[in-house]
Amino acid sequence: MSQDIKDVMNIRDIKIKDLSANPAPLGLMGFGMTTVLLNIHNAGFYPMNAMILSMGIFYGGLAQVIAGIMEWKKGNTFGATAFTSYGFFWLTLVGIVLLPQNEIYAGLVTESLPFAAYLFMWGLFTFVMFIGTLKGSKALSVVFLALAILFFLLAAGNYPGNPAILKVAGYEGIFTGLAAIYTALGQVLNEAYGKKIVPL
């Protein structure tokens, strides 16, 4: 056997250790903080504002897409699908809010039935993703189940426009966001200390 063939065989046997950081806390924080702030609005504490939209573009949107790409590089199909999808959810939501404000799209109105359908489809997607979390941590399962419930509540509240359901959804959304923040910071602290500090 020639030396070249031996070298190729040896290269195949090399295992590369992945030393890149865990992107999940970034994705969960981007999702969690943006969700809390939006749902404080849904609960009726303040109107839609530039802070919510900016969080939706940059932290809820772009940071989650970046986390999803990092999960893809790590070979995590679930994480890549979840974070990339929810990152683009935030970007589409901002588009739904802002596009009708532009004079080019001034005729567009966010009607209740299409918007409810949009939220329902995200609820359906999230429920299937929740099933995927059942093999993982309980904290992550809580986040996805709460999020699926949130989407269905928002869909029900937006069609036919029921403010009482939207208010309930706001409080449930605050819980959902806080659950994601807890899970993210738990992962960060457990990794920083090299042991279980926060139960997940």
Short mmCIF file of C-alpha atoms in Angstrom, two decimals:
data_model
loop_
_atom_site.label_atom_id
_atom_site.label_comp_id
_atom_site.label_asym_id
_atom_site.label_seq_id
_atom_site.Cartn_x
_atom_site.Cartn_y
_atom_site.Cartn_z
CA MET A 1 0.00 0.00 0.00
CA SER A 2 1.48 3.34 -1.07
CA GLN A 3 2.21 6.11 1.43
CA ASP A 4 -0.34 8.39 -0.31
CA ILE A 5 -3.15 5.87 0.24
CA LYS A 6 -2.09 5.44 3.88
CA ASP A 7 -2.15 9.22 4.35
CA VAL A 8 -5.69 9.43 2.91
CA MET A 9 -6.86 6.62 5.20
CA ASN A 10 -5.32 8.37 8.21
CA ILE A 11 -7.07 11.64 7.30
CA ARG A 12 -10.40 9.79 7.29
CA ASP A 13 -9.74 8.56 10.82
CA ILE A 14 -9.16 12.07 12.21
CA LYS A 15 -11.98 13.30 14.43
CA ILE A 16 -12.37 17.05 14.76
CA LYS A 17 -13.57 18.27 18.13
CA ASP A 18 -16.22 20.99 17.93
CA LEU A 19 -15.04 23.84 20.15
CA SER A 20 -17.63 26.36 18.98
CA ALA A 21 -20.01 27.87 21.52
CA ASN A 22 -23.56 26.65 22.15
CA PRO A 23 -25.80 29.01 20.10
CA ALA A 24 -29.04 27.99 21.85
CA PRO A 25 -28.85 30.61 24.66
CA LEU A 26 -28.48 33.39 22.08
CA GLY A 27 -31.51 32.16 20.15
CA LEU A 28 -33.59 31.65 23.30
CA MET A 29 -32.67 35.10 24.66
CA GLY A 30 -33.51 36.77 21.35
CA PHE A 31 -36.84 35.00 21.33
CA GLY A 32 -37.55 35.40 25.05
CA MET A 33 -36.82 39.08 25.52
CA THR A 34 -38.64 40.11 22.34
CA THR A 35 -41.64 37.96 23.26
CA VAL A 36 -41.89 39.48 26.75
CA LEU A 37 -41.73 43.03 25.42
CA LEU A 38 -44.31 42.42 22.66
CA ASN A 39 -46.70 40.72 25.05
CA ILE A 40 -46.51 43.48 27.61
CA HIS A 41 -48.04 45.47 24.73
CA ASN A 42 -50.59 42.69 24.05
CA ALA A 43 -51.56 42.75 27.72
CA GLY A 44 -52.39 46.43 27.30
CA PHE A 45 -49.57 48.17 29.18
CA TYR A 46 -48.26 50.26 26.25
CA PRO A 47 -48.95 50.69 22.53
CA MET A 48 -46.96 49.20 19.67
CA ASN A 49 -43.75 51.22 19.45
CA ALA A 50 -40.30 51.47 17.86
CA MET A 51 -38.71 49.52 20.74
CA ILE A 52 -40.82 46.42 19.96
CA LEU A 53 -40.22 46.71 16.21
CA SER A 54 -36.46 47.19 16.68
CA MET A 55 -36.28 44.17 18.97
CA GLY A 56 -38.26 42.23 16.36
CA ILE A 57 -35.80 43.11 13.61
CA PHE A 58 -32.50 42.83 15.42
CA TYR A 59 -32.69 40.58 18.50
CA GLY A 60 -35.77 38.48 17.86
CA GLY A 61 -35.07 38.41 14.12
CA LEU A 62 -31.42 38.61 13.12
CA ALA A 63 -29.93 37.14 16.32
CA GLN A 64 -32.16 34.08 16.04
CA VAL A 65 -31.29 33.59 12.37
CA ILE A 66 -27.59 33.74 13.30
CA ALA A 67 -28.20 31.21 16.10
CA GLY A 68 -30.04 28.96 13.62
CA ILE A 69 -27.10 29.07 11.18
CA MET A 70 -24.73 28.24 14.05
CA GLU A 71 -26.97 25.28 15.01
CA TRP A 72 -26.86 24.12 11.38
CA LYS A 73 -23.05 24.17 11.50
CA LYS A 74 -23.19 22.04 14.65
CA GLY A 75 -25.45 19.50 12.91
CA ASN A 76 -28.52 20.27 15.04
CA THR A 77 -31.49 20.07 12.67
CA PHE A 78 -34.02 20.93 15.38
CA GLY A 79 -32.12 24.03 16.56
CA ALA A 80 -31.43 25.19 13.00
CA THR A 81 -35.09 24.83 12.02
CA ALA A 82 -36.44 26.43 15.20
CA PHE A 83 -34.17 29.45 15.51
CA THR A 84 -34.06 30.26 11.79
CA SER A 85 -37.84 29.93 11.50
CA TYR A 86 -38.62 32.06 14.55
CA GLY A 87 -36.04 34.64 13.51
CA PHE A 88 -37.85 35.04 10.22
CA PHE A 89 -41.19 34.98 12.06
CA TRP A 90 -40.14 38.18 13.86
CA LEU A 91 -38.98 39.77 10.61
CA THR A 92 -42.26 38.92 8.86
CA LEU A 93 -44.25 40.23 11.82
CA VAL A 94 -42.41 43.56 11.63
CA GLY A 95 -43.11 43.57 7.87
CA ILE A 96 -46.83 43.01 8.51
CA VAL A 97 -46.85 45.98 10.90
CA LEU A 98 -44.71 48.34 8.80
CA LEU A 99 -45.59 47.62 5.17
CA PRO A 100 -49.07 49.17 5.35
CA GLN A 101 -47.43 52.37 6.72
CA ASN A 102 -45.39 52.80 3.52
CA GLU A 103 -47.08 54.94 0.86
CA ILE A 104 -46.26 52.33 -1.79
CA TYR A 105 -48.26 49.75 0.17
CA ALA A 106 -50.74 52.19 1.69
CA GLY A 107 -53.69 50.20 0.36
CA LEU A 108 -52.67 47.11 2.33
CA VAL A 109 -54.59 46.52 5.52
CA THR A 110 -53.84 43.78 8.03
CA GLU A 111 -57.22 42.08 7.98
CA SER A 112 -58.20 39.93 10.92
CA LEU A 113 -58.79 36.62 9.09
CA PRO A 114 -55.47 36.50 7.16
CA PHE A 115 -53.56 37.59 10.27
CA ALA A 116 -55.33 34.94 12.36
CA ALA A 117 -54.45 32.34 9.70
CA TYR A 118 -50.80 33.47 9.85
CA LEU A 119 -50.75 33.07 13.65
CA PHE A 120 -52.57 29.72 13.48
CA MET A 121 -49.97 28.31 11.05
CA TRP A 122 -47.19 29.37 13.41
CA GLY A 123 -49.08 27.68 16.24
CA LEU A 124 -49.32 24.47 14.22
CA PHE A 125 -45.60 24.58 13.39
CA THR A 126 -44.76 25.24 17.05
CA PHE A 127 -46.91 22.36 18.30
CA VAL A 128 -45.07 19.92 16.01
CA MET A 129 -41.76 21.37 17.22
CA PHE A 130 -42.99 20.89 20.81
CA ILE A 131 -43.32 17.15 20.09
CA GLY A 132 -39.64 17.24 19.09
CA THR A 133 -38.68 18.70 22.48
CA LEU A 134 -40.13 15.79 24.45
CA LYS A 135 -36.81 13.93 24.12
CA GLY A 136 -34.91 16.94 25.47
CA SER A 137 -35.07 19.13 28.55
CA LYS A 138 -38.33 19.82 30.35
CA ALA A 139 -37.59 23.55 30.32
CA LEU A 140 -37.46 23.57 26.51
CA SER A 141 -40.70 21.58 26.35
CA VAL A 142 -42.40 24.19 28.55
CA VAL A 143 -41.18 26.97 26.23
CA PHE A 144 -42.54 25.31 23.08
CA LEU A 145 -45.84 24.22 24.60
CA ALA A 146 -46.43 27.72 26.02
CA LEU A 147 -45.52 29.23 22.64
CA ALA A 148 -47.94 26.97 20.76
CA ILE A 149 -50.71 28.00 23.18
CA LEU A 150 -49.73 31.65 22.70
CA PHE A 151 -50.02 31.44 18.91
CA PHE A 152 -53.44 29.77 19.12
CA LEU A 153 -54.64 32.38 21.63
CA LEU A 154 -53.39 35.20 19.39
CA ALA A 155 -55.10 33.62 16.39
CA ALA A 156 -58.36 33.35 18.35
CA GLY A 157 -58.01 36.90 19.65
CA ASN A 158 -57.34 38.42 16.24
CA TYR A 159 -60.32 36.76 14.63
CA PRO A 160 -62.88 38.13 15.11
CA GLY A 161 -60.91 40.70 17.10
CA ASN A 162 -61.54 39.79 20.73
CA PRO A 163 -59.61 42.15 23.09
CA ALA A 164 -60.25 39.92 26.12
CA ILE A 165 -58.54 36.93 24.50
CA LEU A 166 -55.69 39.17 23.32
CA LYS A 167 -55.17 40.38 26.89
CA VAL A 168 -55.04 36.78 28.16
CA ALA A 169 -52.61 36.01 25.33
CA GLY A 170 -50.46 38.93 26.47
CA TYR A 171 -50.04 37.51 29.97
CA GLU A 172 -49.47 34.00 28.61
CA GLY A 173 -46.89 35.47 26.21
CA ILE A 174 -45.04 37.14 29.07
CA PHE A 175 -44.83 33.72 30.76
CA THR A 176 -43.62 32.15 27.49
CA GLY A 177 -40.87 34.73 27.06
CA LEU A 178 -39.75 34.42 30.69
CA ALA A 179 -39.61 30.62 30.31
CA ALA A 180 -37.29 31.06 27.29
CA ILE A 181 -35.10 33.54 29.21
CA TYR A 182 -34.91 31.11 32.16
CA THR A 183 -33.88 28.27 29.82
CA ALA A 184 -31.25 30.42 28.08
CA LEU A 185 -29.67 31.77 31.25
CA GLY A 186 -29.83 28.33 32.84
CA GLN A 187 -27.76 26.93 29.98
CA VAL A 188 -25.26 29.79 30.26
CA LEU A 189 -24.83 29.43 34.04
CA ASN A 190 -24.63 25.63 33.96
CA GLU A 191 -21.92 25.80 31.32
CA ALA A 192 -20.04 28.61 33.09
CA TYR A 193 -19.91 26.65 36.37
CA GLY A 194 -19.46 23.24 34.77
CA LYS A 195 -22.30 21.77 36.82
CA LYS A 196 -26.06 22.01 37.21
CA ILE A 197 -26.75 25.35 38.87
CA VAL A 198 -30.15 25.90 37.26
CA PRO A 199 -32.47 22.87 36.83
CA LEU A 200 -33.64 22.51 33.25
#
